[in-house]
XYZ file of N, CA and C in Angstrom:
321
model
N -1.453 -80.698 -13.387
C -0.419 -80.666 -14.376
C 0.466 -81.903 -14.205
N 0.402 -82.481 -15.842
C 1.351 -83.544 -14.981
C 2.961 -83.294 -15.618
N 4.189 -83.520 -14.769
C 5.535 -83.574 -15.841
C 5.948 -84.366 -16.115
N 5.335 -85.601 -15.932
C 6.133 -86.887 -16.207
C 5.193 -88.066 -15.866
N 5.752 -89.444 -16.423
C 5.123 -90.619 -15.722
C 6.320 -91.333 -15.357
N 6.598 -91.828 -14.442
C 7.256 -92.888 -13.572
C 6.977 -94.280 -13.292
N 7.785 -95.565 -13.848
C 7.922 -96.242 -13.581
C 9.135 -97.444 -13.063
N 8.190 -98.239 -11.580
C 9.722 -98.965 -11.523
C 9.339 -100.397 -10.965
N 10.454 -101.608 -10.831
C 9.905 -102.694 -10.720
C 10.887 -102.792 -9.905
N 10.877 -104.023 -9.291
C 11.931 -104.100 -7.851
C 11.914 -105.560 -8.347
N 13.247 -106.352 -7.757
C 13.420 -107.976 -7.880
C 13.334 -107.852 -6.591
N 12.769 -108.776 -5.475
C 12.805 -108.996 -4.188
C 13.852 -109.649 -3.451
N 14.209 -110.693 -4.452
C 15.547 -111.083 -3.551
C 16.837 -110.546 -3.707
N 16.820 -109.516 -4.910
C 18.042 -108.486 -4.979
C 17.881 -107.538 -3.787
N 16.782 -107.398 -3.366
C 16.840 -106.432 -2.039
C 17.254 -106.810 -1.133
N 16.879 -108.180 -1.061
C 16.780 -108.723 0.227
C 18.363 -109.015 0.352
N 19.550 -108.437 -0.487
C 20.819 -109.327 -0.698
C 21.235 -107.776 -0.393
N 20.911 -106.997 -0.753
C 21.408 -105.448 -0.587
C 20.794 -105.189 1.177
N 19.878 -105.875 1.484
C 19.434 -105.164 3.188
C 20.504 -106.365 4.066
N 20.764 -107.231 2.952
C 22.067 -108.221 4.488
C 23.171 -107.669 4.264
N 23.414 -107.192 3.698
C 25.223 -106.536 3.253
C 25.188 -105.270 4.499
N 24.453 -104.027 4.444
C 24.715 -103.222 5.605
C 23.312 -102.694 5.711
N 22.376 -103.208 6.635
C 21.134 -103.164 7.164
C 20.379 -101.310 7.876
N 21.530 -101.062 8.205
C 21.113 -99.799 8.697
C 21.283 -98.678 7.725
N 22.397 -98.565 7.138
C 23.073 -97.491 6.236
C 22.073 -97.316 5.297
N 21.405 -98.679 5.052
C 20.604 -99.067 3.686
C 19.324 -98.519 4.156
N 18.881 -98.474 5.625
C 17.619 -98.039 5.848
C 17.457 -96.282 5.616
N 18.674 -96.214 6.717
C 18.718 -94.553 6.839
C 18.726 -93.950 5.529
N 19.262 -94.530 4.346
C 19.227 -93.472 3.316
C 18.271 -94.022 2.300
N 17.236 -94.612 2.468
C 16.220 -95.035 1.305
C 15.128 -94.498 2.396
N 14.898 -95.008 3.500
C 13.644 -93.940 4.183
C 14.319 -93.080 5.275
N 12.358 -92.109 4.989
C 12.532 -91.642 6.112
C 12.441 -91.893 7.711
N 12.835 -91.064 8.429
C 12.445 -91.289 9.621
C 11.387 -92.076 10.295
N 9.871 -91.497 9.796
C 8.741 -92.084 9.852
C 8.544 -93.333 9.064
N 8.814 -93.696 8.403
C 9.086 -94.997 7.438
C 10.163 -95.930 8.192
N 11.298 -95.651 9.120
C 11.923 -95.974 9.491
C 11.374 -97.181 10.643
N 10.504 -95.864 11.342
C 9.805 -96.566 12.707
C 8.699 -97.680 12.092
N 8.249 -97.190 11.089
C 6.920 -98.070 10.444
C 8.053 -99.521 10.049
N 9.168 -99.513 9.774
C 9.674 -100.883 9.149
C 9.701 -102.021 10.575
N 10.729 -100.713 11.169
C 11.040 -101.516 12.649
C 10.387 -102.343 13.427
N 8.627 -101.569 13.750
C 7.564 -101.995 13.724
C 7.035 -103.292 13.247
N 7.152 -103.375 12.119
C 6.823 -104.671 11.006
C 7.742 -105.365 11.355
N 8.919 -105.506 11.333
C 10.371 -106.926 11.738
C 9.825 -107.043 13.086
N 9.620 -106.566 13.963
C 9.172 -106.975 15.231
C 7.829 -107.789 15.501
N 7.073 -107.290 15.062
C 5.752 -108.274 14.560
C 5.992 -109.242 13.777
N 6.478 -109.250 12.948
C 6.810 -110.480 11.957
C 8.089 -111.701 12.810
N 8.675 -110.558 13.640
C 9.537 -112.042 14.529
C 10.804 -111.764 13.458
N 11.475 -113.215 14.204
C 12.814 -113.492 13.076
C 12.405 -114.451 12.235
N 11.066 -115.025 12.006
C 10.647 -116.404 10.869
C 10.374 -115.553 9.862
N 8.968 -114.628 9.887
C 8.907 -114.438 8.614
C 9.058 -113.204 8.275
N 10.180 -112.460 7.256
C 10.382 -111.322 6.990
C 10.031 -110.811 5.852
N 8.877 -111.601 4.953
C 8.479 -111.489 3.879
C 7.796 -109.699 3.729
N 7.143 -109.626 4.876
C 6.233 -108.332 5.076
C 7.069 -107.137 4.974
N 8.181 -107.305 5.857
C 9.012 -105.959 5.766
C 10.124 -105.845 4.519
N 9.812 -106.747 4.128
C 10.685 -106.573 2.475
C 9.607 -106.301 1.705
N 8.798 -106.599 1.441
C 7.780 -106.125 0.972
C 7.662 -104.877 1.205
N 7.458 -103.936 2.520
C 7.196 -102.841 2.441
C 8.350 -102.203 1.899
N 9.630 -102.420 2.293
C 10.472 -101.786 1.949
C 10.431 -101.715 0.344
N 10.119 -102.918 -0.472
C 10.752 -102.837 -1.837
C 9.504 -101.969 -2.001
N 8.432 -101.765 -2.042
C 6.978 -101.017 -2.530
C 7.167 -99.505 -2.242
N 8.282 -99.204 -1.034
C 8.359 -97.395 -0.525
C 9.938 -97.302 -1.623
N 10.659 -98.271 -1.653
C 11.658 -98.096 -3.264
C 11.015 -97.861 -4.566
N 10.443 -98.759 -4.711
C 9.565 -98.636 -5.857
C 9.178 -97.406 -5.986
N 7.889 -96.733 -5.763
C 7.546 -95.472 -5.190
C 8.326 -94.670 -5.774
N 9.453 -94.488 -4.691
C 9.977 -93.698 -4.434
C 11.081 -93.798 -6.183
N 11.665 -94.204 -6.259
C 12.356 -94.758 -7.793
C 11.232 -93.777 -8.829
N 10.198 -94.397 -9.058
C 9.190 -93.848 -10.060
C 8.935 -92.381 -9.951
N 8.658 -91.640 -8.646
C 8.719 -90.636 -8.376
C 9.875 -89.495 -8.578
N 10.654 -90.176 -8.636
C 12.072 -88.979 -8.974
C 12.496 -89.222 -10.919
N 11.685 -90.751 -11.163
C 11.309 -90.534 -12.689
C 10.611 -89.520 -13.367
N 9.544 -89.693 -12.592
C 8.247 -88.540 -13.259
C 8.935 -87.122 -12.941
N 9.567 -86.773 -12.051
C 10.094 -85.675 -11.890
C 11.159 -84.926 -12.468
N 11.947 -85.274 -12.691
C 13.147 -85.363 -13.651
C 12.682 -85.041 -14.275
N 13.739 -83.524 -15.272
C 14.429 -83.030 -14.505
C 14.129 -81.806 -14.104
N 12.606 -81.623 -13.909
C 12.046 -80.974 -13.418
C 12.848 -80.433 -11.762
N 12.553 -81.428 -10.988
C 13.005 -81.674 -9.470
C 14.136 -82.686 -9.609
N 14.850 -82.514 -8.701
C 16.234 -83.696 -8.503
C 16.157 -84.406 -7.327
N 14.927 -85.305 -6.916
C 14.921 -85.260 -5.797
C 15.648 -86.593 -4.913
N 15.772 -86.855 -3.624
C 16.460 -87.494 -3.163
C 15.872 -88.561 -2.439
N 16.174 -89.171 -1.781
C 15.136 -90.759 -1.372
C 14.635 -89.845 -0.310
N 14.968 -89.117 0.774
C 14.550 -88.342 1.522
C 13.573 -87.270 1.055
N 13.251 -87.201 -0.168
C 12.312 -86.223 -0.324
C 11.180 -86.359 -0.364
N 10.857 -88.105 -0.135
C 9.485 -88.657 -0.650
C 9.096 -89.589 0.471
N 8.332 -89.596 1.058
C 7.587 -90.318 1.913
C 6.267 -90.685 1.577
N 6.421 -91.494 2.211
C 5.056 -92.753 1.265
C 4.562 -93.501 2.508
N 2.593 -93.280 2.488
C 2.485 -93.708 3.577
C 1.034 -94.566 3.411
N 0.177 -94.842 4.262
C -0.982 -95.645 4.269
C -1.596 -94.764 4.828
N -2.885 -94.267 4.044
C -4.163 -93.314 5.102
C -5.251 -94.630 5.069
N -6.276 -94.558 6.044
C -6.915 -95.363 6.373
C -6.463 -96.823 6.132
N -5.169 -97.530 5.439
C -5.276 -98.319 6.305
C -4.459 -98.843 4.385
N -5.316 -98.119 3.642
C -5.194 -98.968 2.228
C -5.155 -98.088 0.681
N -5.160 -96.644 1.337
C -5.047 -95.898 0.083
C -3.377 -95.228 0.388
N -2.816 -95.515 -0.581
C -1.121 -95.136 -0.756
C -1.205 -93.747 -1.216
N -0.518 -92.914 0.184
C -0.690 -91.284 -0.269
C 1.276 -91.326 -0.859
N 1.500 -90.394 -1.509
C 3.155 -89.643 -1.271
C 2.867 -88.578 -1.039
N 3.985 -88.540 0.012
C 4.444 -87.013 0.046
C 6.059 -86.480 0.013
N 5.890 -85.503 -1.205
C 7.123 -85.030 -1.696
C 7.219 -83.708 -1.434
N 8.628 -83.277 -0.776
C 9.192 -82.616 -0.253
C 10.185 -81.954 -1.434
N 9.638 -80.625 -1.930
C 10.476 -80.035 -3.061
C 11.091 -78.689 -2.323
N 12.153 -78.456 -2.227
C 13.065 -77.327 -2.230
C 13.354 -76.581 -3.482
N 12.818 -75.737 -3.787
C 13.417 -75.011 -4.713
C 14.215 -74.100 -4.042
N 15.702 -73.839 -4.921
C 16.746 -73.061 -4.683
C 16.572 -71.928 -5.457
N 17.015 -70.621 -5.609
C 17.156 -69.611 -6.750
C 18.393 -69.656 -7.338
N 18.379 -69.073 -8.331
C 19.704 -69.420 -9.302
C 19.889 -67.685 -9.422
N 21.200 -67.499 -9.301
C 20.866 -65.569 -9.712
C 22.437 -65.667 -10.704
N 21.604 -65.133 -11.963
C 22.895 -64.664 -12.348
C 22.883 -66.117 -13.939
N 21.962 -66.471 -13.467
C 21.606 -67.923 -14.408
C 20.737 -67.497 -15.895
């Protein structure tokens, strides 16, 4: 079933101007945990020369994640934390979304 289609485009160096302003705040609330360690990972391999890779990942798990709370809407309301986005074998892009439904009584 589908409820929606989602789309989104990212400018790269608008990110890259939003991750120098406050670097952590910006991580913690666009990924998750596990996405967290996967970035950290990447800036460390990549060094301090080239940070092309981990902006990259980052703007592609925004992206994602952006399109995903499109298609959903207003079906689900969901939050950057609800969606995790990952690599299986290496090159196929799974998500996984995390839906809470609440009950409404009296609605």
């Amino acid at each position: 079933m589908i409820l929606g289609i989602g789309v989104d485009i990212l400018h790269l160096p608008r990110l890259k101007g939003l991750l120098s302003r406050r670097p952590d705040r910006f991580l913690t609330r666009i990924l998750t945990e596990v996405e967290q360690k996967e970035f950290k990972a990447l800036q460390e391999q990549a060094g301090g020369a080239d940070q092309e890779g981990p902006l990259r990942y980052l703007g592609a798990r925004w992206a994602l994640k952006e399109a995903s709370y499109k298609a959903l809407y207003p079906h689900h309301k969901l939050t950057w934390q609800d969606v995790t986005v990952s690599k299986q074998d290496g090159t196929v892009v799974a998500l996984q979304v995390q839906i809470i439904e609440t009950l409404r009584i009296g609605y």
